[in-house]
Every structure is written in structure tokens, then in C-alpha cells.
PDB file of C-alpha atoms and ligand atoms in Angstrom:
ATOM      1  CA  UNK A 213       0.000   0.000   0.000  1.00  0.00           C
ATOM      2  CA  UNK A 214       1.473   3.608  -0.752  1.00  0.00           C
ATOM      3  CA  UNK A 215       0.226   6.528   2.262  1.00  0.00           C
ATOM      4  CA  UNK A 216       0.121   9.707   0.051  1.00  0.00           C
ATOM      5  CA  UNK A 217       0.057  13.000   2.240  1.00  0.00           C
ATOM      6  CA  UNK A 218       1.108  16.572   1.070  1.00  0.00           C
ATOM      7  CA  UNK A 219       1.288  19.120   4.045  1.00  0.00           C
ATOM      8  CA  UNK A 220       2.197  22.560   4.864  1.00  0.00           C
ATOM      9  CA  UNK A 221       5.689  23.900   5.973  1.00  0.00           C
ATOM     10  CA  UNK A 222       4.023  24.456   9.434  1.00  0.00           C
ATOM     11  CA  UNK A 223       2.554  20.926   9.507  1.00  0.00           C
ATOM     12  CA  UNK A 224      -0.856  21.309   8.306  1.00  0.00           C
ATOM     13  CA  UNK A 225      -2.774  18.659   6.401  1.00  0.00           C
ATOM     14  CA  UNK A 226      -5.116  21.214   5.044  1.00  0.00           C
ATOM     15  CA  UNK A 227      -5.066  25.030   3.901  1.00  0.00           C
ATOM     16  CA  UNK A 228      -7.769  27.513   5.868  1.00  0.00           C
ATOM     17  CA  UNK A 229     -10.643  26.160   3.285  1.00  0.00           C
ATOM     18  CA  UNK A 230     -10.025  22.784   4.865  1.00  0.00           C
ATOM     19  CA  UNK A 231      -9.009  21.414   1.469  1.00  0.00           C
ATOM     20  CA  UNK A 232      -5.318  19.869   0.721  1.00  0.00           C
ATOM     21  CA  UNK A 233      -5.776  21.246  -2.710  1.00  0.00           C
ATOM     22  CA  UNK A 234      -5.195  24.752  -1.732  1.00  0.00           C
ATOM     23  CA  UNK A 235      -1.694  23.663   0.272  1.00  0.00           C
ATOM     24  CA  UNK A 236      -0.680  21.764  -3.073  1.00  0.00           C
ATOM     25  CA  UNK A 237       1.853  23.074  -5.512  1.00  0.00           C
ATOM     26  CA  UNK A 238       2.299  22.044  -8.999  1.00  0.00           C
ATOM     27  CA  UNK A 239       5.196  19.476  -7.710  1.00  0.00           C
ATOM     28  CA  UNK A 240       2.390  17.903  -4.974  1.00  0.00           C
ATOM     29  CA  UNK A 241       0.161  17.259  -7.547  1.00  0.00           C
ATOM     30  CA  UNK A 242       2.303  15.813  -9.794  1.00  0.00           C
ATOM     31  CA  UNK A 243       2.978  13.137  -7.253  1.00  0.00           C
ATOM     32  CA  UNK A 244      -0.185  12.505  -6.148  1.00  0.00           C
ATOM     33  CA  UNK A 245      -1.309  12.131  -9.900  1.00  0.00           C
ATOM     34  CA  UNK A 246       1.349   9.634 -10.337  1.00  0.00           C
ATOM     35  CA  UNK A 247       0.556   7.205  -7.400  1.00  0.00           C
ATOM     36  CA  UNK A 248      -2.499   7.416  -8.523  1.00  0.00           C
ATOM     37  CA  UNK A 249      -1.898   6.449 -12.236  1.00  0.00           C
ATOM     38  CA  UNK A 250      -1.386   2.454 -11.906  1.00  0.00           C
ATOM     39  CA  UNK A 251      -3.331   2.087  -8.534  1.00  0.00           C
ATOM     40  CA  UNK A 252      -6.007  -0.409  -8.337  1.00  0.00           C
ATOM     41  CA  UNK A 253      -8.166   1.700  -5.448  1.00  0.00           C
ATOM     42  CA  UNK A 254      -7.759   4.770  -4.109  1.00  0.00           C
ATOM     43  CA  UNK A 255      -9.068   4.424  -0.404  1.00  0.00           C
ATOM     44  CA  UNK A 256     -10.412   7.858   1.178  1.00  0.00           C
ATOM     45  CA  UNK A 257     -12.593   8.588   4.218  1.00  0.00           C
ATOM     46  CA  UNK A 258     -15.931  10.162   4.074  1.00  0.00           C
ATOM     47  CA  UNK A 259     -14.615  13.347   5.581  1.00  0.00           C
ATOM     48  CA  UNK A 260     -12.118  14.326   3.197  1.00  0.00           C
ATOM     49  CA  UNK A 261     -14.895  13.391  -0.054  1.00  0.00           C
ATOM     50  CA  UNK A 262     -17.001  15.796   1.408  1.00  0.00           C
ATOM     51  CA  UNK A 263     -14.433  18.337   1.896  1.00  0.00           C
ATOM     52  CA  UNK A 264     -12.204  17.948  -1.027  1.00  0.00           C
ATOM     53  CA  UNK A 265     -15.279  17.830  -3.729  1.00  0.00           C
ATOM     54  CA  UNK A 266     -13.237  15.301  -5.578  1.00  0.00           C
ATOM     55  CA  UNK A 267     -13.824  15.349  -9.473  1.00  0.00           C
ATOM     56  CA  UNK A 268     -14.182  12.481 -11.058  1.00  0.00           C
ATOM     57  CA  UNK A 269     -11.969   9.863 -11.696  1.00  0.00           C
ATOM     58  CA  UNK A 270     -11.638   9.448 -15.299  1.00  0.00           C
ATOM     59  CA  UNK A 271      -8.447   7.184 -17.182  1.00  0.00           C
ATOM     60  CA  UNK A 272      -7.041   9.345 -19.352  1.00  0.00           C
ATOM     61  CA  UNK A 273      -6.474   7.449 -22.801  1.00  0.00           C
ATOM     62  CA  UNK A 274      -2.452   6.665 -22.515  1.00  0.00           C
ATOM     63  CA  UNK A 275      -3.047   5.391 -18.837  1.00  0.00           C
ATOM     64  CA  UNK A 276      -5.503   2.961 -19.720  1.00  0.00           C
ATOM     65  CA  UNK A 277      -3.668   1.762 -22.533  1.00  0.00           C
ATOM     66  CA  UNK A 278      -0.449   1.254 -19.876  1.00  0.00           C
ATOM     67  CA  UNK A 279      -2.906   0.162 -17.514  1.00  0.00           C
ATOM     68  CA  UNK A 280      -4.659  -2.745 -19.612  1.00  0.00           C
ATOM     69  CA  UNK A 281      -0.894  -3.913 -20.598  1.00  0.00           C
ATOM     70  CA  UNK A 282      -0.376  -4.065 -16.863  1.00  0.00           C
ATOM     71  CA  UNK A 283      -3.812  -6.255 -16.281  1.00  0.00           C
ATOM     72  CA  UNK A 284      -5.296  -3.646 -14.142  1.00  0.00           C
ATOM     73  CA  UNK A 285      -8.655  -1.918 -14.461  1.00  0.00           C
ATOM     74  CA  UNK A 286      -9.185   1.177 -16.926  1.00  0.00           C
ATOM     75  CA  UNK A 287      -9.194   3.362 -14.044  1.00  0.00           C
ATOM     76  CA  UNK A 288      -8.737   3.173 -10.209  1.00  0.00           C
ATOM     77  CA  UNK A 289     -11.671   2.669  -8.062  1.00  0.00           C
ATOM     78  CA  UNK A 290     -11.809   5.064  -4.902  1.00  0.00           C
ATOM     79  CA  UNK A 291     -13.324   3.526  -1.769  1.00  0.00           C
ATOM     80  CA  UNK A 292     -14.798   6.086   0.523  1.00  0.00           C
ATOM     81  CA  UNK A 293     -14.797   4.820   3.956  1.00  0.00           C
ATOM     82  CA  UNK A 294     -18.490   6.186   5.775  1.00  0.00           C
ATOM     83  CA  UNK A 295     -20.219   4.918   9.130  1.00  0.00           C
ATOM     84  CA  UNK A 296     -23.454   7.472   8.500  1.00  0.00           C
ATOM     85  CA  UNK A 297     -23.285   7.126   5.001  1.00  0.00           C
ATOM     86  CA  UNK A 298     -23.719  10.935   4.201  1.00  0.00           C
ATOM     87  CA  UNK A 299     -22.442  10.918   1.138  1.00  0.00           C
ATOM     88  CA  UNK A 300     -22.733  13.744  -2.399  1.00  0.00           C
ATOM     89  CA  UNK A 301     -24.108  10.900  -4.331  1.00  0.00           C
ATOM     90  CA  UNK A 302     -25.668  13.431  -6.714  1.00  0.00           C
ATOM     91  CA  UNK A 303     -22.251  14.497  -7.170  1.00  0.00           C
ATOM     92  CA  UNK A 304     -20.174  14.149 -10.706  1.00  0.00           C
ATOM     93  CA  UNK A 305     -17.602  11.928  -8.800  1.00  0.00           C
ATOM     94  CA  UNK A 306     -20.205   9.833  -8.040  1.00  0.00           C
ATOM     95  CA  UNK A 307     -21.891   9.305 -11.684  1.00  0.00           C
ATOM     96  CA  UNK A 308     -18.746  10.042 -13.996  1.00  0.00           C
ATOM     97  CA  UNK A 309     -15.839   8.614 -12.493  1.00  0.00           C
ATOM     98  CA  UNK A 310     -14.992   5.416 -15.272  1.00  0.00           C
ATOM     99  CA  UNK A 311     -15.465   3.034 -12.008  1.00  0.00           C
ATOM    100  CA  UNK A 312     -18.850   3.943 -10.194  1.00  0.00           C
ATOM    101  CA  UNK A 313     -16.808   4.593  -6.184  1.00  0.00           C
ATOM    102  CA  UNK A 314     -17.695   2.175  -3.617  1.00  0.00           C
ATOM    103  CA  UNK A 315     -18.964   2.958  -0.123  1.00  0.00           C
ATOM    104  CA  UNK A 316     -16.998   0.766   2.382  1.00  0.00           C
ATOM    105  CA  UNK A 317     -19.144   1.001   5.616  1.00  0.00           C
ATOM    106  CA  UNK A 318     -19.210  -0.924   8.404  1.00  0.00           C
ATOM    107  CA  UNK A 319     -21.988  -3.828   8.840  1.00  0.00           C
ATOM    108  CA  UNK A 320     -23.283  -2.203  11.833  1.00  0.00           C
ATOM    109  CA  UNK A 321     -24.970   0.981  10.624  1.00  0.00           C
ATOM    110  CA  UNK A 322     -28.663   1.440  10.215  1.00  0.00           C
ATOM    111  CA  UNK A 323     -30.466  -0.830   7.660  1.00  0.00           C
ATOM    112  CA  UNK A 324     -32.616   1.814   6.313  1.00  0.00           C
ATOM    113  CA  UNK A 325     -29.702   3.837   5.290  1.00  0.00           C
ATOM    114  CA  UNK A 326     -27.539   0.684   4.119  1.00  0.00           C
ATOM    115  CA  UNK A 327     -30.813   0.184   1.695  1.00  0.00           C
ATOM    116  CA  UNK A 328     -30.617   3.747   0.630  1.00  0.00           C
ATOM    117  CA  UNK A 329     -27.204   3.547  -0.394  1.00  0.00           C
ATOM    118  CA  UNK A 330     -27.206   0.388  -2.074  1.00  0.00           C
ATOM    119  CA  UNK A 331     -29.928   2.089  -4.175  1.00  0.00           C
ATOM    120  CA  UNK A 332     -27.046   4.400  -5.313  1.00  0.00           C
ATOM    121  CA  UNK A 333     -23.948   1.736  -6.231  1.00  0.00           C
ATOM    122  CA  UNK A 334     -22.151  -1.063  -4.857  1.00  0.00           C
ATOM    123  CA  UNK A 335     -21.404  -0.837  -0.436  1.00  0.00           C
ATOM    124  CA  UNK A 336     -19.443  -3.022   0.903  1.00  0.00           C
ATOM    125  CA  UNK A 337     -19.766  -3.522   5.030  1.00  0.00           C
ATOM    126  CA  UNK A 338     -17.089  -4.913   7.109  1.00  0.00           C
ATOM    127  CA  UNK A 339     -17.357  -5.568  10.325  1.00  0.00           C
ATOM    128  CA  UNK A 340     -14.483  -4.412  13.056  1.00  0.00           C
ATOM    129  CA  UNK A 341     -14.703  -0.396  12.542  1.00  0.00           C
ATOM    130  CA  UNK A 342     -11.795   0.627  15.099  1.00  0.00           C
ATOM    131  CA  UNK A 343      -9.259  -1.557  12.446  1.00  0.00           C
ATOM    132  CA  UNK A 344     -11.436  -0.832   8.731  1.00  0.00           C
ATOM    133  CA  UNK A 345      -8.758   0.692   7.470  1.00  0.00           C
ATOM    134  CA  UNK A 346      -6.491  -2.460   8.012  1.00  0.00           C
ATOM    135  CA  UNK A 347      -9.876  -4.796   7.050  1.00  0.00           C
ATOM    136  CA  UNK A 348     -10.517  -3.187   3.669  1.00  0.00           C
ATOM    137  CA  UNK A 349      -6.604  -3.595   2.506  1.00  0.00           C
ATOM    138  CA  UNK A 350      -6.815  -6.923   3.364  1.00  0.00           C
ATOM    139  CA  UNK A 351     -10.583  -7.536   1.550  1.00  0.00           C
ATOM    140  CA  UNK A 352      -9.170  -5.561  -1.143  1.00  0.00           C
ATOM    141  CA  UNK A 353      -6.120  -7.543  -1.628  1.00  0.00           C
ATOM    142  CA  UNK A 354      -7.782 -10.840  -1.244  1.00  0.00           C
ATOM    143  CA  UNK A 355      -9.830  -9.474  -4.335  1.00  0.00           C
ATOM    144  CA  UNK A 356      -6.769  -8.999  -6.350  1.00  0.00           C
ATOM    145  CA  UNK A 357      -6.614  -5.512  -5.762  1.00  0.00           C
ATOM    146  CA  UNK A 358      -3.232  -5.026  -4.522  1.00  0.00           C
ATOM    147  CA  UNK A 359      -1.892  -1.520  -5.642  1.00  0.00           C
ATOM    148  CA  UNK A 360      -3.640   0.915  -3.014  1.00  0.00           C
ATOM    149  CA  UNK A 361      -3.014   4.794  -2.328  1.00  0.00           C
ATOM    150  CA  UNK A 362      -4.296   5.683   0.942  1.00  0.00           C
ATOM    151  CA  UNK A 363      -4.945   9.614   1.158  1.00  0.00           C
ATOM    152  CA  UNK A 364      -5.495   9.832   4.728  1.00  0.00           C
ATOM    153  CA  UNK A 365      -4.066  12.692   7.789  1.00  0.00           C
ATOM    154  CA  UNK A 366      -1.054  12.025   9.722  1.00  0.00           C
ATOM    155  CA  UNK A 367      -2.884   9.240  12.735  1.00  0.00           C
ATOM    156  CA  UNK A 368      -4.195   7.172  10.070  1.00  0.00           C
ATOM    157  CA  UNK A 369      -1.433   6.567   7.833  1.00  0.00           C
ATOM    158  CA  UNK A 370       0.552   5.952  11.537  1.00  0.00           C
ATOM    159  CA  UNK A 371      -2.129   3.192  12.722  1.00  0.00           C
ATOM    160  CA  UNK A 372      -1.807   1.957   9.278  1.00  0.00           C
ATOM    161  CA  UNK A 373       2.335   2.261   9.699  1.00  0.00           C
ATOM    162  CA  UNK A 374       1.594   0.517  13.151  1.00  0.00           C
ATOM    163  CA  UNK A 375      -0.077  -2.394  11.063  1.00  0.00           C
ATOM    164  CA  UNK A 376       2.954  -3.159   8.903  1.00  0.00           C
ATOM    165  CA  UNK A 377       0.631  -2.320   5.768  1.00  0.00           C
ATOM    166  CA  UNK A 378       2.930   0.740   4.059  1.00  0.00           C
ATOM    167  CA  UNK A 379       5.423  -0.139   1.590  1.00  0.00           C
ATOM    168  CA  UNK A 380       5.525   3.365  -0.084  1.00  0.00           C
ATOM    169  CA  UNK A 381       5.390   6.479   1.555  1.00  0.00           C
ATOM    170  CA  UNK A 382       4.978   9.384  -0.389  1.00  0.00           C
ATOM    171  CA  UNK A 383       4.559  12.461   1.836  1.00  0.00           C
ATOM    172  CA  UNK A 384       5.068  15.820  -0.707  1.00  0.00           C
ATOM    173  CA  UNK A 385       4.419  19.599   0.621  1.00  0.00           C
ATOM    174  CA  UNK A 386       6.280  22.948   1.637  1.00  0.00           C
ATOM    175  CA  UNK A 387       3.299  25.650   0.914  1.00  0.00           C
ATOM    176  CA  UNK A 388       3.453  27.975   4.246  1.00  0.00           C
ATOM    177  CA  UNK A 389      -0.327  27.552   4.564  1.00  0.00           C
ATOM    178  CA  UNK A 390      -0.350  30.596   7.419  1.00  0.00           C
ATOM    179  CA  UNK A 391       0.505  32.425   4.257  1.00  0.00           C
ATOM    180  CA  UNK A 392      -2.309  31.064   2.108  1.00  0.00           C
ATOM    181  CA  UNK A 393      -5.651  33.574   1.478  1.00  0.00           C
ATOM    182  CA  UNK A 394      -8.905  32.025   2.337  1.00  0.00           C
TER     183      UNK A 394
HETATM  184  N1  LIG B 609      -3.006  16.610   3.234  1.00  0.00           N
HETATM  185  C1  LIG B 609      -3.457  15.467   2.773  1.00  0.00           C
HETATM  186  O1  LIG B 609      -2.747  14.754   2.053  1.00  0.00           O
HETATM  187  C2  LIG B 609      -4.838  15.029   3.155  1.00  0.00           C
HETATM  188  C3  LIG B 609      -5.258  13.720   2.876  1.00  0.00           C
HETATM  189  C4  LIG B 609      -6.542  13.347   3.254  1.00  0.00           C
HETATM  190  C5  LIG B 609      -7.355  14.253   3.910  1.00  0.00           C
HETATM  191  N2  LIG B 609      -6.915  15.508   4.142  1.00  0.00           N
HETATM  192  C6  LIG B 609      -7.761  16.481   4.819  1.00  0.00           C
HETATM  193  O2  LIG B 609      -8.135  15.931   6.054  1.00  0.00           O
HETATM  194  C7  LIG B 609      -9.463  16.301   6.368  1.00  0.00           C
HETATM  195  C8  LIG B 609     -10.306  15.063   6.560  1.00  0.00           C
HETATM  196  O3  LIG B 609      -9.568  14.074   7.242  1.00  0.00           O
HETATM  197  P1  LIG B 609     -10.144  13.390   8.564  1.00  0.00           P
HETATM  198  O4  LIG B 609      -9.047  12.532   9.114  1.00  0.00           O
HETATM  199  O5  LIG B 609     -10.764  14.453   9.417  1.00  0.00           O
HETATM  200  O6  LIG B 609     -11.321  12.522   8.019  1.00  0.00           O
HETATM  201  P2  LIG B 609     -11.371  11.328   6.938  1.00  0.00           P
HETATM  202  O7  LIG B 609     -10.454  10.208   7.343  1.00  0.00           O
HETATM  203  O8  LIG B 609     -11.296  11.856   5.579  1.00  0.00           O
HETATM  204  O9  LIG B 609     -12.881  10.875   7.148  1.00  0.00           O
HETATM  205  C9  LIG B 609     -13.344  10.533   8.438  1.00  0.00           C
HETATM  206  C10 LIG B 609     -14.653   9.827   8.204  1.00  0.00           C
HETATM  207  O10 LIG B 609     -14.414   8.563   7.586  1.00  0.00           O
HETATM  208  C11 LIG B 609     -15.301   7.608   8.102  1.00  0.00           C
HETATM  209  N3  LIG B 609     -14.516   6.649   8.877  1.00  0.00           N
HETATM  210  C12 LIG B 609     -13.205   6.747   9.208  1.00  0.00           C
HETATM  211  N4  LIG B 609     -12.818   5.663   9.915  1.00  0.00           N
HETATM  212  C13 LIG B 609     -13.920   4.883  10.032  1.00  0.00           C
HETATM  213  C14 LIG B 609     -14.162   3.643  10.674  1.00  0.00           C
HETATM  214  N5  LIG B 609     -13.197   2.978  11.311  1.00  0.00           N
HETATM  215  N6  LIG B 609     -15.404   3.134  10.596  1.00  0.00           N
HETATM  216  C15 LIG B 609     -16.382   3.794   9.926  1.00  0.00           C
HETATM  217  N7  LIG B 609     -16.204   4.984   9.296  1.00  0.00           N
HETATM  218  C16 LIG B 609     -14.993   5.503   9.370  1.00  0.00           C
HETATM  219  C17 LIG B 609     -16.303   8.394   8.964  1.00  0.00           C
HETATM  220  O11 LIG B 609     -17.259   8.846   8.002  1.00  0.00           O
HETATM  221  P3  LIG B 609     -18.719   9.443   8.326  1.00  0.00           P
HETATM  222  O12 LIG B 609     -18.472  10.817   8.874  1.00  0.00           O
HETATM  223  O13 LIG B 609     -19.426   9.464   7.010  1.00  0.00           O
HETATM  224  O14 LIG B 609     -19.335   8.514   9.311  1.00  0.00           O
HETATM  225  C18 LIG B 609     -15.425   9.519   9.460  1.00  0.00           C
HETATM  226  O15 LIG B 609     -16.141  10.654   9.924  1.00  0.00           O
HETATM  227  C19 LIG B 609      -9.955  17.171   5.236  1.00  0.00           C
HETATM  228  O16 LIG B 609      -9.754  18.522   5.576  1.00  0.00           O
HETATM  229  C20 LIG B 609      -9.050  16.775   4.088  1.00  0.00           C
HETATM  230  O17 LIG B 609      -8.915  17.826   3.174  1.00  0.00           O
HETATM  231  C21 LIG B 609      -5.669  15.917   3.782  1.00  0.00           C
END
């Protein structure tokens, strides 16, 4: 699994809009695009899709090519982690990414809103929600999906670190973000 984190020169993991995007040079991106490129899932949690308003995720036509060599998918899948399920479904990341996102929530939460959100694409539950993190790598890999880029803060990608699951760390940044304009 590769941890992908850009921060600020003072540490943060977010600019004062609460998005990483606005801490990001051109350099950050660039990175972050690349892990991205040949991964098989992209694994997020719900706060950071509903902060980030991530566009969708659409292969561009010289990955996919690379990518179909490779055996992979045309495009990575993200996998938004959610226990209340309050997700932008009517979002464009939702209906135009090139793999409809799955909702990874934990087999605990409220049936009525499990139905809802099946209604909307493909949920998969788990069931130990202090560890999901660790869970879904595992479920993913045993699915044959092993090429994951967690974008996650700091105390994530350490519990994750605390697992023995990172084998690539790729942690970008610089951007004073006390400096940064609203
Ligand atoms: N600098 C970077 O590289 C970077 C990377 C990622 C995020 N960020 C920033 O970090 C902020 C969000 O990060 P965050 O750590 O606060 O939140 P997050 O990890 O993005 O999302 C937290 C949410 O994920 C769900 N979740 C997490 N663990 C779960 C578990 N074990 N079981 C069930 N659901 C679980 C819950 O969703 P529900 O609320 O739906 O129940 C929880 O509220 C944003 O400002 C984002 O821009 C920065």
C-alpha cells in the first residue's frame, strides 16, 4: 500500500478552506497524480470526499492503454470509507468517475440507510470499525486488488504504519499555509 500525504511547511494537512488542494503546488500534484496512475483503489474517508469535492476519476487514454498492458482496471476505483453514510451521491464523482466509487461502511450501521445507499452503487460492510482501514486492505487484496493509495491525515497513515501495511510512503508539501488567502 502507498500513504500519500502533502502538508504545509508548518505541519498542516489542510489550507484555511479545509481542502489539501489549496496547500498543493504544482510538484504535490504531480505526485499525487502519479501514485495514482497504476493504482487499483484509491481508499479515502468520508470526511475528506465531502471536503475535497473530488472530481471524477476518469483514465485518461495513454493510462488505460499502460494500464490494460499491466492487467489492471481502466481506471482506479476510490473507496470512501463512511459509518453514516452521508455521502454527495448526486455528485459528478459519483456518476462520472470510469469506475462507479464504492462505499466501504461498516456492517453495523442502520439498515434503512444501508438500503438507501445500495440504491445508489455497490457498499461493501465490514465488520471491526476501530481496524477498517487495516480490514478493507486486506478484503481488497484478497480481491486482487493489490496496488492501493491511501490519502489519509497524519494518525491514520501511523495506525496503518503501526499495522505493517505501508510499503511506499509518499509524503510531498512545503506551501506555508499561514501564508495562504482564504
Ligand atoms: N493533506 C493530505 O494529504 C490530506 C489527505 C486526506 C485528507 N486531508 C484532509 O483531512 C481532512 C479530513 O480528514 P479526517 O481525518 O478528518 O477525516 P477522513 O479520514 O477523511 O474521514 C473521516 C470519516 O471517515 C469515516 N470513517 C473513518 N474511519 C472509520 C471507521 N473505522 N469506521 C467507519 N467509518 C470511518 C467516517 O465517516 P462518516 O463521517 O461518514 O461517518 C469519518 O467521519 C480534510 O480537511 C481533508 O482535506 C488531507
Amino acid at each position: 500500500m502507498c500513504a500519500m500525504m502533502v502538508t504545509s511547511l508548518d505541519g498542516a494537512p489542510a489550507g484555511p478552506d479545509g481542502r489539501s488542494g489549496s496547500i498543493s503546488s504544482p510538484a504535490d500534484r504531480a505526485v499525487l497524480i502519479e501514485a495514482r496512475r497504476l493504482s487499483d483503489v484509491v481508499l479515502i474517508g468520508a470526511r475528506t470526499l465531502r471536503a475535497e469535492r473530488y472530481n471524477p476519476m476518469r483514465a485518461k487514454p495513454g493510462d488505460a492503454a499502460e494500464r490494460e498492458l499491466l492487467g489492471l482496471a481502466p481506471a482506479p476505483v476510490v473507496a470512501v470509507v463512511s459509518a453514516s453514510l452521508d455521502l454527495p451521491r448526486s455528485e459528478p464523482f459519483f456518476s462520472e468517475s470510469t469506475v462507479t466509487p464504492i462505499v466501504v461502511a461498516v456492517d453495523s450501521v442502520d439498515t434503512g440507510r444501508l438500503r438507501v445507499a445500495r440504491e445508489h452503487g455497490e457498499v461493501v460492510t465490514l465488520p471491526r470499525p476501530s481496524v477498517l482501514s487495516t480490514d478493507l486492505i486486506h478484503s481488497s487484496e484478497s480481491r486482487g486488488l493489490a496496488r492501493i493509495v491511501c490519502e489519509r491525515r497524519p494518525r491514520l497513515l501511523a495506525q496503518l504504519s503501526c499495522y505493517g501495511l505501508i510499503d511506499e510512503a509518499d509524503m510531498t508539501g512545503g506551501m506555508p499555509a499561514l501564508f495562504l488567502d482564504p
